mmCIF file of C-alpha atoms in Angstrom:
data_model
loop_
_atom_site.group_PDB
_atom_site.id
_atom_site.type_symbol
_atom_site.label_atom_id
_atom_site.label_comp_id
_atom_site.label_asym_id
_atom_site.label_seq_id
_atom_site.Cartn_x
_atom_site.Cartn_y
_atom_site.Cartn_z
ATOM 1 C CA MET A 1476 90.509 133.441 66.611
ATOM 2 C CA PRO A 1477 93.812 132.355 68.225
ATOM 3 C CA PRO A 1478 92.445 132.483 71.818
ATOM 4 C CA ARG A 1479 89.763 129.927 70.932
ATOM 5 C CA ARG A 1480 92.366 127.646 69.402
ATOM 6 C CA LYS A 1481 94.394 127.776 72.630
ATOM 7 C CA THR A 1482 91.288 126.963 74.631
ATOM 8 C CA ALA A 1483 90.475 124.027 72.344
ATOM 9 C CA ASP A 1484 94.088 122.781 72.513
ATOM 10 C CA LYS A 1485 94.061 123.115 76.294
ATOM 11 C CA SER A 1486 90.755 121.246 76.460
ATOM 12 C CA ARG A 1487 92.188 118.414 74.333
ATOM 13 C CA GLU A 1488 95.288 118.271 76.520
ATOM 14 C CA GLU A 1489 93.160 118.097 79.648
ATOM 15 C CA GLU A 1490 91.028 115.359 78.104
ATOM 16 C CA ALA A 1491 94.131 113.391 77.084
ATOM 17 C CA LEU A 1492 95.569 113.793 80.572
ATOM 18 C CA ALA A 1493 92.293 112.652 82.125
ATOM 19 C CA GLN A 1494 92.281 109.580 79.872
ATOM 20 C CA LEU A 1495 95.872 108.820 80.848
ATOM 21 C CA HIS A 1496 94.979 109.067 84.532
ATOM 22 C CA GLN A 1497 91.987 106.803 83.973
ATOM 23 C CA GLN A 1498 94.148 104.210 82.178
ATOM 24 C CA GLN A 1499 96.722 104.310 84.978
ATOM 25 C CA PHE A 1500 93.994 103.917 87.576
ATOM 26 C CA LEU A 1501 92.517 100.928 85.741
ATOM 27 C CA ALA A 1502 95.957 99.332 85.388
ATOM 28 C CA GLU A 1503 96.624 99.780 89.106
ATOM 29 C CA GLU A 1504 93.219 98.325 89.955
ATOM 30 C CA ALA A 1505 93.912 95.291 87.751
ATOM 31 C CA GLU A 1506 97.291 94.816 89.437
ATOM 32 C CA ARG A 1507 95.701 95.047 92.889
ATOM 33 C CA ALA A 1508 93.047 92.523 91.893
ATOM 34 C CA ALA A 1509 95.710 90.125 90.622
ATOM 35 C CA LEU A 1510 97.691 90.460 93.856
ATOM 36 C CA ASP A 1511 94.541 89.904 95.919
ATOM 37 C CA GLU A 1512 93.746 86.773 93.922
ATOM 38 C CA LYS A 1513 97.295 85.502 94.392
ATOM 39 C CA ALA A 1514 97.053 86.134 98.142
ATOM 40 C CA ARG A 1515 93.741 84.257 98.317
ATOM 41 C CA ALA A 1516 95.255 81.333 96.410
ATOM 42 C CA LEU A 1517 98.222 81.195 98.805
ATOM 43 C CA GLN A 1518 95.885 81.285 101.811
ATOM 44 C CA ALA A 1519 93.821 78.453 100.374
ATOM 45 C CA GLU A 1520 96.991 76.447 99.741
ATOM 46 C CA HIS A 1521 98.171 76.964 103.342
ATOM 47 C CA ILE A 1522 94.775 75.972 104.719
ATOM 48 C CA THR A 1523 94.801 72.837 102.579
ATOM 49 C CA GLN A 1524 98.301 71.934 103.766
ATOM 50 C CA ASP A 1525 97.305 72.493 107.393
ATOM 51 C CA ALA A 1526 94.211 70.326 106.966
ATOM 52 C CA LYS A 1527 96.305 67.532 105.435
ATOM 53 C CA ARG A 1528 98.770 67.699 108.340
ATOM 54 C CA LEU A 1529 95.942 67.531 110.850
ATOM 55 C CA CYS A 1530 94.330 64.569 109.125
ATOM 56 C CA THR A 1531 97.541 62.544 108.793
ATOM 57 C CA VAL A 1532 98.952 62.631 112.314
ATOM 58 C CA ASP A 1533 101.850 60.384 113.251
ATOM 59 C CA ILE A 1534 100.861 59.024 116.654
ATOM 60 C CA THR A 1535 103.272 56.085 116.748
ATOM 61 C CA THR A 1536 106.666 57.792 116.412
ATOM 62 C CA PRO A 1537 108.048 59.403 119.557
ATOM 63 C CA PHE A 1538 109.143 63.021 119.402
ATOM 64 C CA ARG A 1539 112.790 63.284 118.351
ATOM 65 C CA ASN A 1540 113.403 66.655 119.981
ATOM 66 C CA LEU A 1541 111.657 69.810 121.117
ATOM 67 C CA GLN A 1542 111.408 71.218 117.586
ATOM 68 C CA ASP A 1543 109.777 68.009 116.347
ATOM 69 C CA ALA A 1544 107.261 68.197 119.188
ATOM 70 C CA LEU A 1545 106.447 71.808 118.368
ATOM 71 C CA ASP A 1546 106.129 71.106 114.653
ATOM 72 C CA ARG A 1547 103.776 68.210 115.254
ATOM 73 C CA LEU A 1548 101.679 69.660 118.087
ATOM 74 C CA LEU A 1549 101.408 73.332 117.163
ATOM 75 C CA PRO A 1550 98.835 72.818 114.379
ATOM 76 C CA PHE A 1551 96.416 71.566 117.046
ATOM 77 C CA HIS A 1552 96.695 74.756 119.046
#
């Protein structure tokens, strides 16, 4: 009888380990999905900011310096 008990214990251990791996995998997948969603939200925010800058162009103020010119003209590139 003892050999069967060892086999059953080993089977339970393997099942528990498989469940643990599955839980870890699901947790990692959820974390990846959350990071992907955060990245998409940041991209959408940047696109919105760029669109606002392009729609509200200051055409009356002269450029103050080279950096100002780059900052104001680069979005049109």
